[in-house]
CSV table of C-alpha atoms and ligand atoms in Angstrom, one decimal:
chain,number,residue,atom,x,y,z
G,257,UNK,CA,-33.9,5.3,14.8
G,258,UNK,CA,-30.3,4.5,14.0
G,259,UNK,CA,-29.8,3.6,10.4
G,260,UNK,CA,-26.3,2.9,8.5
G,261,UNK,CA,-25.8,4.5,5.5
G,262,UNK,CA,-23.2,2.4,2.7
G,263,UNK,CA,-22.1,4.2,-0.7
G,264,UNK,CA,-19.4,2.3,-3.1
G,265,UNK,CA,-20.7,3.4,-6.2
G,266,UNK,CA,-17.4,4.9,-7.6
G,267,UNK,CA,-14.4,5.5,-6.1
G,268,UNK,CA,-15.2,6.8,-2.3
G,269,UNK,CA,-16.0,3.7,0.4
G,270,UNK,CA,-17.6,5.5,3.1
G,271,UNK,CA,-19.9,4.9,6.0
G,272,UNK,CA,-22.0,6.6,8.0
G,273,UNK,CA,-24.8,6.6,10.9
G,274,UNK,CA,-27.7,8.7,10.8
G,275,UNK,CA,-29.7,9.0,14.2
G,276,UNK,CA,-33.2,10.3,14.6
G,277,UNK,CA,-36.0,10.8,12.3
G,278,UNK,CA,-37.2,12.7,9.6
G,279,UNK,CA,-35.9,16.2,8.8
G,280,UNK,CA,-34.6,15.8,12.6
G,281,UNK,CA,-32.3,13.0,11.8
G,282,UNK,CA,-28.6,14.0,12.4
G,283,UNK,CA,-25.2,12.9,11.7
G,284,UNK,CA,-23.7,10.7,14.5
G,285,UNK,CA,-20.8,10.3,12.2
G,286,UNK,CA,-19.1,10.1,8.9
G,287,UNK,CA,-16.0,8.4,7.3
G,288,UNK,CA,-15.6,8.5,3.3
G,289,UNK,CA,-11.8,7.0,2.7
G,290,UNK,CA,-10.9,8.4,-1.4
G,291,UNK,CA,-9.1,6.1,-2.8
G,292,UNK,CA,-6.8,7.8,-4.4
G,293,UNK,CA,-4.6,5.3,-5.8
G,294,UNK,CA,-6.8,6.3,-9.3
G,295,UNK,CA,-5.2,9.7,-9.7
G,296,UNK,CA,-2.2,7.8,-11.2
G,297,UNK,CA,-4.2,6.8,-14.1
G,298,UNK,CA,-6.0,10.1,-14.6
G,299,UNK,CA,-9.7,8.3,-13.5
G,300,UNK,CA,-11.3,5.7,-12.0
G,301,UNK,CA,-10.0,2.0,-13.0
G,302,UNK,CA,-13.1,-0.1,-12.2
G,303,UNK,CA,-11.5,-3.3,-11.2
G,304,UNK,CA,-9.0,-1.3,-9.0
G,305,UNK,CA,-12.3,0.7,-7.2
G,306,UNK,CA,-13.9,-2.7,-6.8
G,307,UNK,CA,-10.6,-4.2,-5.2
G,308,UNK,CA,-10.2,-1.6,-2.8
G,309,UNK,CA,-14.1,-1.2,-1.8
G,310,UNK,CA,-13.8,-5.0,-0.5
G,311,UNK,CA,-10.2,-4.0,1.9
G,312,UNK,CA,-11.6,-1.4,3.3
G,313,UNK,CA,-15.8,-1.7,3.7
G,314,UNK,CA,-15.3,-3.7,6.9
G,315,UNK,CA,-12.7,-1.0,8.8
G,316,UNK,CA,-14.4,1.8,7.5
G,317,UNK,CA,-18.2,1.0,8.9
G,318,UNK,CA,-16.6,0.1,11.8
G,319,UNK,CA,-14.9,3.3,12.3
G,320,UNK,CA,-18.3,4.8,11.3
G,321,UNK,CA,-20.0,3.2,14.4
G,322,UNK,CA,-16.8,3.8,16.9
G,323,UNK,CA,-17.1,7.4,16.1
G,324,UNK,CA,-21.0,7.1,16.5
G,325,UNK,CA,-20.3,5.5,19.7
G,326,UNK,CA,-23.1,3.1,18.9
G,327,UNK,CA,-22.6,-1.3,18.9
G,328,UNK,CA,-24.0,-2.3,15.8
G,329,UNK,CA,-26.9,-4.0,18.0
G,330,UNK,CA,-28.2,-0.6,18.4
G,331,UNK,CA,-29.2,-0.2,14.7
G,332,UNK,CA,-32.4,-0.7,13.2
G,333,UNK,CA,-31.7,-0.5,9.4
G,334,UNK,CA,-29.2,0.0,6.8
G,335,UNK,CA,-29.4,1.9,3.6
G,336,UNK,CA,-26.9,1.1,0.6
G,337,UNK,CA,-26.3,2.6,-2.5
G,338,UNK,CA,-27.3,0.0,-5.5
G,339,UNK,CA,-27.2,2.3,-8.4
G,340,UNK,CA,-26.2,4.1,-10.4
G,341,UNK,CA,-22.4,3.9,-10.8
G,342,UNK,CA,-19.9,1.0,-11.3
G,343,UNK,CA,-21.6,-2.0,-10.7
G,344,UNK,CA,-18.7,-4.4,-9.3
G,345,UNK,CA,-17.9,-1.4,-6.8
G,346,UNK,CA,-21.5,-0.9,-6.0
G,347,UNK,CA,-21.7,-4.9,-5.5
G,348,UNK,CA,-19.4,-4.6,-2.5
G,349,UNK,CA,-21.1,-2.4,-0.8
G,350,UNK,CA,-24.8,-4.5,-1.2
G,351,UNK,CA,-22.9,-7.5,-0.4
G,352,UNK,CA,-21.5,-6.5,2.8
G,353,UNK,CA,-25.3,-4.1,3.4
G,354,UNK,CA,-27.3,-7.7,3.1
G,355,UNK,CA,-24.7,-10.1,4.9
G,356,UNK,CA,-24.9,-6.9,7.8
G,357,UNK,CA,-28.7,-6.4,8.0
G,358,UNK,CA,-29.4,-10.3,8.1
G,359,UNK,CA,-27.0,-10.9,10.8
G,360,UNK,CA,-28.1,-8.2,12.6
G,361,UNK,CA,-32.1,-9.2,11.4
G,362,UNK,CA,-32.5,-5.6,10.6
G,363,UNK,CA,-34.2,-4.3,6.8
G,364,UNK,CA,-32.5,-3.4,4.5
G,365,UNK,CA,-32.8,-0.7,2.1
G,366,UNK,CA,-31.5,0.4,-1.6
G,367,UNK,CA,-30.0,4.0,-2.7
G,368,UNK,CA,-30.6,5.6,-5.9
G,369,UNK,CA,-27.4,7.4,-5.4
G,370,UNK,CA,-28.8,10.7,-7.0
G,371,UNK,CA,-31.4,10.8,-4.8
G,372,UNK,CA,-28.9,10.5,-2.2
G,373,UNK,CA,-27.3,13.8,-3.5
G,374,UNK,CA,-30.7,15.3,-3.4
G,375,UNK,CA,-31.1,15.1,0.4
G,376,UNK,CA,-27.1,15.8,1.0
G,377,UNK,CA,-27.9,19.4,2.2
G,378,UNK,CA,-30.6,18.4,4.0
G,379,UNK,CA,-28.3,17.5,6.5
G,380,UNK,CA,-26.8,20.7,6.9
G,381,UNK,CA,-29.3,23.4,6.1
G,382,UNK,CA,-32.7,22.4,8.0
G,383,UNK,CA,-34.5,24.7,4.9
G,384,UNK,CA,-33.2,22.7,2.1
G,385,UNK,CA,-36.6,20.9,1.7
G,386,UNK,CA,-39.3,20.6,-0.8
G,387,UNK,CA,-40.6,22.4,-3.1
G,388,UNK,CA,-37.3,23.5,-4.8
G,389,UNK,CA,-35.9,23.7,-8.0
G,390,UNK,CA,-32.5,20.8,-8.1
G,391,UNK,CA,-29.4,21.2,-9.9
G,392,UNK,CA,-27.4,17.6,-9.4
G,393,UNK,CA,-24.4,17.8,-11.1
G,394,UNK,CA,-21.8,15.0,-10.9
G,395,UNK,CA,-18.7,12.7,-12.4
G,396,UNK,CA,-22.0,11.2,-13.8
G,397,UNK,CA,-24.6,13.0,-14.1
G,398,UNK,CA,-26.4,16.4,-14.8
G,399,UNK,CA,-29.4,16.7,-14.7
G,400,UNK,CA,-32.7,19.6,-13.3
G,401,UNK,CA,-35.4,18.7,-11.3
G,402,UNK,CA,-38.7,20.3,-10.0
G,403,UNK,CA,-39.0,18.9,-6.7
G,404,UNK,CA,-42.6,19.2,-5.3
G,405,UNK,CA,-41.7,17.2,-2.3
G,406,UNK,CA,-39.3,14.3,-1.6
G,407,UNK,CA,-40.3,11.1,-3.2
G,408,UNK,CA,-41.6,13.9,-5.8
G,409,UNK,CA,-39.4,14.7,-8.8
G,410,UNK,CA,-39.7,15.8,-12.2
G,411,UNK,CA,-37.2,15.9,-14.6
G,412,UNK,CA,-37.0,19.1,-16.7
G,413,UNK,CA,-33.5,18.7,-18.3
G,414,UNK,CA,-30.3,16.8,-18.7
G,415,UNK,CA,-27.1,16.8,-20.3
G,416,UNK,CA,-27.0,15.3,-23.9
G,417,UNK,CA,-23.4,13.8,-23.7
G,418,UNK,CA,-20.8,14.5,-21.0
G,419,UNK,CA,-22.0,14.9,-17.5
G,420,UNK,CA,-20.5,18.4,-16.3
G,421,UNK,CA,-18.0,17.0,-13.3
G,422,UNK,CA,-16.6,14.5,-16.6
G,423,UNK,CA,-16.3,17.9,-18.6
G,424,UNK,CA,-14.7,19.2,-15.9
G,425,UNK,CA,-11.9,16.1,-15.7
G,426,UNK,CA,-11.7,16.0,-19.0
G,427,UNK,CA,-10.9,19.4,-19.6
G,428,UNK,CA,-8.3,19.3,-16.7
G,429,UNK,CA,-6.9,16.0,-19.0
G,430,UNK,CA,-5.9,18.9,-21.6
G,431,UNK,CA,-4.5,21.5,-19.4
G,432,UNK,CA,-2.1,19.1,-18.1
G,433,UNK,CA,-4.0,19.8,-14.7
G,434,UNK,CA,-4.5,16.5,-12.2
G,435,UNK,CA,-7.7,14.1,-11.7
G,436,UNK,CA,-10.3,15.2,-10.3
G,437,UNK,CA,-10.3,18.1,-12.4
G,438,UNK,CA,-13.0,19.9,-11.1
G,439,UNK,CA,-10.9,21.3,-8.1
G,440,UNK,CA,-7.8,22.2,-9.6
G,441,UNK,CA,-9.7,24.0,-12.2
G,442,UNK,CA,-11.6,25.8,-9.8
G,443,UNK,CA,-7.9,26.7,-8.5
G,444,UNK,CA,-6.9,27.4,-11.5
G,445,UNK,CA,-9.6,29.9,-13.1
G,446,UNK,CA,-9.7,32.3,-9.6
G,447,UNK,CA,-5.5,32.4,-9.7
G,448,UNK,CA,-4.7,36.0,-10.6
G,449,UNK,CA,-3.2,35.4,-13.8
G,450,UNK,CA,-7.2,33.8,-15.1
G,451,UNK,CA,-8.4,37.4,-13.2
G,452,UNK,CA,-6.0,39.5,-15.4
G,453,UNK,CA,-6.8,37.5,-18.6
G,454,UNK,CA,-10.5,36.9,-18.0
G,455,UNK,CA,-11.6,38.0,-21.4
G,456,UNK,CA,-8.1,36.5,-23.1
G,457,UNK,CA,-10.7,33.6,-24.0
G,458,UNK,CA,-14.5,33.5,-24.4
G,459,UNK,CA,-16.1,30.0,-25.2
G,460,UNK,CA,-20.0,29.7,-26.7
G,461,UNK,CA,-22.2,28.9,-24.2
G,462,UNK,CA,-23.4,25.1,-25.1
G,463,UNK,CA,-27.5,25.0,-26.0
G,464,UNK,CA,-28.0,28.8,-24.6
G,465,UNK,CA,-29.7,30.8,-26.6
G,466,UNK,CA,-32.4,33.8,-25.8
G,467,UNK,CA,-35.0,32.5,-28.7
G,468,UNK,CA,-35.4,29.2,-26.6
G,469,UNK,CA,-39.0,28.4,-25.5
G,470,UNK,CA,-40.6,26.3,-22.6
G,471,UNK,CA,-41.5,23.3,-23.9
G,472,UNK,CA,-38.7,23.2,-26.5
G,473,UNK,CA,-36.8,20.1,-26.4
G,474,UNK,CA,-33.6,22.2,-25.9
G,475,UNK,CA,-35.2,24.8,-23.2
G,476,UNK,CA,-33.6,23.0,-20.1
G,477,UNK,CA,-31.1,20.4,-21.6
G,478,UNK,CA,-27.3,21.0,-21.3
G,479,UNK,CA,-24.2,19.6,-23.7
G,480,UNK,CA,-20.7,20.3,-23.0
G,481,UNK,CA,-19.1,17.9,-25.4
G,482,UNK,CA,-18.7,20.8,-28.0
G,483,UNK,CA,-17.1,23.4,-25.0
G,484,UNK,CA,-14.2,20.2,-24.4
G,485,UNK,CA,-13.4,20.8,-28.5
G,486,UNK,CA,-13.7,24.4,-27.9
G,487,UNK,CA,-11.0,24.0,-25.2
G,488,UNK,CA,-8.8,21.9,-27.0
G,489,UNK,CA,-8.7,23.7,-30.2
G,490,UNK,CA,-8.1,27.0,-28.1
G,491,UNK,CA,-4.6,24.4,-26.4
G,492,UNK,CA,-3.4,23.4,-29.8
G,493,UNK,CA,-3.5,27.2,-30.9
G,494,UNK,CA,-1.6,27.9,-27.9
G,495,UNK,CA,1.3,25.0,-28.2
G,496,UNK,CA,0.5,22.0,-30.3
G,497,UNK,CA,4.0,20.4,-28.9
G,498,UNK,CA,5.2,21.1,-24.9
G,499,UNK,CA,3.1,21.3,-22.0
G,500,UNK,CA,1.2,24.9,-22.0
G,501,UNK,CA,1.9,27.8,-20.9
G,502,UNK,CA,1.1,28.5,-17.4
G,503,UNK,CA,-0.7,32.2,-18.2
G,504,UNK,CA,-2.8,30.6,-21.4
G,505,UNK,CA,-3.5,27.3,-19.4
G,506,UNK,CA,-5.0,29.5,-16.5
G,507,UNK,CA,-6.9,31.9,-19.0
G,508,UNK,CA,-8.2,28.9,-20.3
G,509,UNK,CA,-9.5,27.2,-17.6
G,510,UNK,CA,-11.4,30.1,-16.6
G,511,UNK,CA,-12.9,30.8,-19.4
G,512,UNK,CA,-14.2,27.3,-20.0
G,513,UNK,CA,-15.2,27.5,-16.5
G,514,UNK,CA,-17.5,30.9,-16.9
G,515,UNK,CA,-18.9,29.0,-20.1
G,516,UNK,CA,-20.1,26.2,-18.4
G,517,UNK,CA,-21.4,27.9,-14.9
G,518,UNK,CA,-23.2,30.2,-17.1
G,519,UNK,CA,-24.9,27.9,-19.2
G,520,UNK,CA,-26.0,25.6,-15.8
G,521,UNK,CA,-27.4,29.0,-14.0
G,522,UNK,CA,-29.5,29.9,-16.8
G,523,UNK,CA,-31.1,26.6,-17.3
G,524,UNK,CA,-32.0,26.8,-13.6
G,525,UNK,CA,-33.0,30.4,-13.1
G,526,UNK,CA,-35.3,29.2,-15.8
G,527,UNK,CA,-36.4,26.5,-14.2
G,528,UNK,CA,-37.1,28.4,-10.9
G,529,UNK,CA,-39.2,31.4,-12.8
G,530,UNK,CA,-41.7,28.9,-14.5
G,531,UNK,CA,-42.3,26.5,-11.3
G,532,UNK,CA,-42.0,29.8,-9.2
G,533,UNK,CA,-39.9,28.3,-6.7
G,534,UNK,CA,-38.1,29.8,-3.9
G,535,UNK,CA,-35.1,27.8,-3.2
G,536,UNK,CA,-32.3,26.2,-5.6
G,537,UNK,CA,-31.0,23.3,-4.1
G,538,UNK,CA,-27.6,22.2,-5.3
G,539,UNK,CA,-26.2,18.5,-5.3
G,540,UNK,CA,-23.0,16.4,-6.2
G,541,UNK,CA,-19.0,16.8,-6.4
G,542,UNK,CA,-19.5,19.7,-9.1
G,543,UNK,CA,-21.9,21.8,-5.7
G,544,UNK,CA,-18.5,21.8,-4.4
G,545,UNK,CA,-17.5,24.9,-6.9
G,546,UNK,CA,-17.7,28.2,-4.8
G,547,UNK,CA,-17.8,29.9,-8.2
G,548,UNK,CA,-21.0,28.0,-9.4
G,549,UNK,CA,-22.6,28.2,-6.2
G,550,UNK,CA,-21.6,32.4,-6.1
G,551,UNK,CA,-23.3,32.8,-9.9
G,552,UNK,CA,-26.2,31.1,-8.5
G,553,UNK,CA,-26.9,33.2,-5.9
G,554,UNK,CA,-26.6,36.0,-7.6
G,555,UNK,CA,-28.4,35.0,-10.6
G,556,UNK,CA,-31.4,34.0,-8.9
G,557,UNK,CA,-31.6,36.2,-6.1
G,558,UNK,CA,-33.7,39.0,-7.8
G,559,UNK,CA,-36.2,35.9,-8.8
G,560,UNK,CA,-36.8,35.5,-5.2
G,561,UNK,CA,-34.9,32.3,-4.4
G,562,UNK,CA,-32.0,31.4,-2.1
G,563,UNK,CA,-30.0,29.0,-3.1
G,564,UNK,CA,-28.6,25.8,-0.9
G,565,UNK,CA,-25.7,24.2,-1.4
G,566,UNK,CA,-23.4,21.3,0.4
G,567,UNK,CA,-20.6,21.4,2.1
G,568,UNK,CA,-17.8,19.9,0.3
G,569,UNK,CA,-17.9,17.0,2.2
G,570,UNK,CA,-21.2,16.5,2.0
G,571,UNK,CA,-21.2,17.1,-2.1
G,572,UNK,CA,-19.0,14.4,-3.4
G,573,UNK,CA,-19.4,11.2,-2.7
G,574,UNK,CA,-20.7,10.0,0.7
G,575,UNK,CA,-23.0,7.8,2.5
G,576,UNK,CA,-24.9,10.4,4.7
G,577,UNK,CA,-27.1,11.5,1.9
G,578,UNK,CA,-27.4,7.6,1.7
G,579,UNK,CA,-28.5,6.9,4.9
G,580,UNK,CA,-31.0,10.2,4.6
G,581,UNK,CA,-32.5,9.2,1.5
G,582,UNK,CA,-33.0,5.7,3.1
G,583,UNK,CA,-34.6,7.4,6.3
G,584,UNK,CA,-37.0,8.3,4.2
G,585,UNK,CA,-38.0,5.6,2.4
G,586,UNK,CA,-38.1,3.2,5.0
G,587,UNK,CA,-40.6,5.6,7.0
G,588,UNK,CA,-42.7,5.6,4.4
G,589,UNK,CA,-42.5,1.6,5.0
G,590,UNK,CA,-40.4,0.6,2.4
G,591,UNK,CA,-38.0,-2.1,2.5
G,592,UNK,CA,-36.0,-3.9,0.2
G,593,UNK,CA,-35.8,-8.0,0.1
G,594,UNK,CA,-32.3,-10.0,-0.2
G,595,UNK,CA,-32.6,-10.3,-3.7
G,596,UNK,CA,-31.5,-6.6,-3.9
G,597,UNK,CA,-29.3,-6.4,-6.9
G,598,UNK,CA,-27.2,-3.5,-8.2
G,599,UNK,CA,-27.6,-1.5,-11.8
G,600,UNK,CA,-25.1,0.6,-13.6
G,601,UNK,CA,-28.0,2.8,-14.6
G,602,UNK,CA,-31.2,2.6,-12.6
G,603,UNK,CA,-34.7,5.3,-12.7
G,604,UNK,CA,-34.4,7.3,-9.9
G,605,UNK,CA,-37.5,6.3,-7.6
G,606,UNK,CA,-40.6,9.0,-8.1
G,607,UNK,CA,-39.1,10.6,-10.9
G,608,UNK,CA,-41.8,11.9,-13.8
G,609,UNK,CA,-40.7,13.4,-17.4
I,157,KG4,O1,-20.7,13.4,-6.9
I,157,KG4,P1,-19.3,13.0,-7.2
I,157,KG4,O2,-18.3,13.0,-6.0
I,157,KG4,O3,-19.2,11.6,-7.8
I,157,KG4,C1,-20.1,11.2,-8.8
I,157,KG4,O4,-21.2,10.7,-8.4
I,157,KG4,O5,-19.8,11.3,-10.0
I,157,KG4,O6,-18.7,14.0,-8.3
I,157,KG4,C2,-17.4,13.9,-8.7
I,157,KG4,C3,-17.1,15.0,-9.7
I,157,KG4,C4,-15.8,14.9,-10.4
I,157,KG4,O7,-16.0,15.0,-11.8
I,157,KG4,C5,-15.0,16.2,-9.9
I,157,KG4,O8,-14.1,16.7,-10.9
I,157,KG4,C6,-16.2,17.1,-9.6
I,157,KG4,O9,-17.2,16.3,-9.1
I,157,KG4,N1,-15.8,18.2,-8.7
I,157,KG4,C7,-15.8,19.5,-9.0
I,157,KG4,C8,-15.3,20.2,-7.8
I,157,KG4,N2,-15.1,19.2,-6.9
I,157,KG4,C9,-15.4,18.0,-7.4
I,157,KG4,N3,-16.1,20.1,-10.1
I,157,KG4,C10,-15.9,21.5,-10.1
I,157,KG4,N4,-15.5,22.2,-9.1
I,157,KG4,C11,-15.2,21.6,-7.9
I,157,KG4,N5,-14.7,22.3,-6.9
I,158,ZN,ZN1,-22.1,11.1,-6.8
C-alpha cells in the first residue's frame, strides 16, 4: 500500500509517501519546507502560515512523489493532518487531501497530529511499539501517556499552562536568543561558559515534589509558566536596561533548561514504574533535545526501560508520522467522508483519562 501523508498544522508544509504495511511500512520519501519567513516576527503569524501552505502544498507533494519515484496513480490513500493546530493552515492541507483523493478516487483519511508524533519513531526504531510509556512534547502540547497498544492511550498527565516547546520559545524571547527557541537554547546551555557556571543559577522545579502521591491530581501534571517568571526575574537582576550579558544569558539558559528536563524525566520515570513499562517513547520538536533525551536514559535505565527517541527530522513537524498514523487507521478499515473538517483542538482518537 502506498499512502500520502499531508501535515499543515503550523508552520512546516510537508509531504510524504509511506510504502508497505504495518510496522513494515517504510519511508519512500520525505519533503517538510520551514517556512521560515516567521522568524522575523519571533513566532508563527497565522495568516502568513496559511498564505504560504497554499504556494507551496502543490510543489511540495509533488516533489514528495518524484523522490518516491511513484505517479500519483499508484497510491491508494492519503492521510492529512485535521487537528490540532492552526485551523486556516490545517484547512490547506484538507483542502488539497480531499480535492487529491477524489480525483484520484482513493479514501481519505484524518490526522490527530499528536498521534502522528506518537508513531514518528516508529519509523526509525522497529521496537518503538506498544506498550510504552509517551512523553509528547511540542510548540503545543505536553502531555504523558500509557500506551497499551496503538489506538490505545491513556492520559496520565499534562501541562497546566504553557506547553514545554512554548516555554522553551518564550524563554529564548527573554534571552534575546532567536525563534525557535528550543535549539538555540539547547546551544546555548551545553556552550562552555553554561558548563563553567552550571550552578551560577538554580530554578525550582515546577509541580515536583517527593510527598506527591499516585492518584494526586498533581502526581503527573507539569507547569512551566512560573519557571518563564523565574527566568525573567533572574534577567532583570542581571540588566534591567541593554541586552544581557553573554556569560549570565548562557548560565541562564542552562539552568532553566535543567529545571525543566528534570521536572519532565521525573513525571515519566514515574509513570514507567507504576505501569511497569519497558520502553519510553519520546515525541515532538522538544524529542529533538539531546540533553532531554540523555537525562532520560539515564534516569530510567536502572527502572529497566530504554528509551526511543526521533530523529530530528522526524520530531518536529512532518507528515511521515502522518502518513503512519493513517496506515494504521485505515487498516483497521477506517476512513474518513468529504465532509472532513479541521479543529484547532480536537480528542486524540482512543485516548481514556
Ligand atoms: O512538534 P513541533 O515541531 O511543532 C508543534 O507541533 O508544536 O515542535 C516545535 C517546538 C518549538 O517550540 C521548538 O522550540 C521546540 O519544538 N524544539 C526544541 C528543540 N527543537 C525544537 N525544544 C528544545 N530543544 C530542541 N532541540
Ligand atoms: Zn507537532
Amino acid at each position: 500500500m502506498h499512502v500520502l501523508g499531508i501535515e499543515t498544522s503550523c508552520d512546516e508544509t510537508s509531504a510524504a509517501v509511506l510504502s508497505g504495511s504495518g510496522e513494515d511500512a517504510s519511508l519512500a520519501s520525505l519533503v517538510i519546507l520551514s517556512q521560515d519567513v516567521h522568524a522575523v516576527f519571533g513566532g508563527v503569524v497565522p495568516e502568513i502560515a496559511s498564505r504560504a501552505h497554499l504556494t507551496a502544498i502543490v510543489p511540495v507533494v509533488e516533489r514528495a512523489l518524484a523522490d518516491a519515484r511513484l505517479n500519483q496513480s499508484a497510491l491508494e490513500a492519503v492521510a492529512v493532518t485535521n487537528g490540532p493546530g492552526l485551523v486556516g493552515a490545517l484547512l490547506v492541507g484538507v483542502s488539497f487531501a480531499k480535492a487529491f483523493a477524489f480525483t484520484l478516487g482513493v479514501p481519505v483519511i484524518g490526522v490527530h497530529h499528536m498521534e502522528g508524533h506518537l508513531f514518528a519513531t516508529a519509523l526509525e526504531e522497529r521496537d518503538a511499539v506498544p506498550p510504552f510509556t509517551a512523553l509528547l512534547v511540542s510548540g503545543g502540547h505536553t502531555l504523558l501517556l500509557d500506551v497499551a497498544a496503538w489506538g490505545e492511550y491513556r492520559l496520565l498527565g499534562r501541562t497546566r499552562d504553557d506547553a514545554a516547546g512554548e516555554a522553551f520559545d518564550k524563554v529564548a524571547k527573554l534571552l534575546g536568543l532567536p525563534y525557535p527557541g528550543g535549539p538555540a537554547i539547547e546551544r546555548e546551555a551545553s556552550a562552555d561558559v553554561a558548563e563553567n557556571r552550571a550552578n551560577a543559577y538554580r530554578f525550582a522545579r515546577p509541580m515536583l515534589r517527593r510527598d506527591q502521591r499516585p492518584g494526586d491530581a498533581d502526581y503527573y501534571d507539569v507547569s512551566f509558566s512560573g519557571l518563564k517568571t523565574a527566568v525573567l526575574n533572574a534577567v532583570r537582576a542581571v540588566d534591567a536596561s541593554g541586552p544581557i550579558d553573554p556569560t549570565a544569558r548562557a548560565a541562564i539558559a542552562r539552568a532553566f533548561q535543567d529545571a525543566l528536563i528534570e521536572t519532565l524525566v521525573e513525571k515519566t520515570a514515574r509513570a514507567v514504574r507504576q505501569f511497569g513499562r519497558s520502553r519510553v517513547v519520546l515525541g515532538g520538536g522538544v524529542a529533538g533535545n539531546r540533553t532531554l533525551v540523555e537525562a532520560m536514559r539515564a534516569r530510567v535505565a536502572p527502572l529497566g526501560a530504554a528509551v526511543f527517541a526521533p530523529s530530528s527530522r522526524l520530531a518536529t513537524d512532518n507528515a511521515a508520522m502522518i502518513a503512519r498514523a493513517g496506515l494504521f487507521h485505515l487498516e483497521r478499515g477506517e476512513r474518513s467522508g468529504l465532509d472532513l473538517n479541521a479543529f484547532a483542538s480536537i480528542p486524540i482518537p482512543g485516548l481514556a483519562d
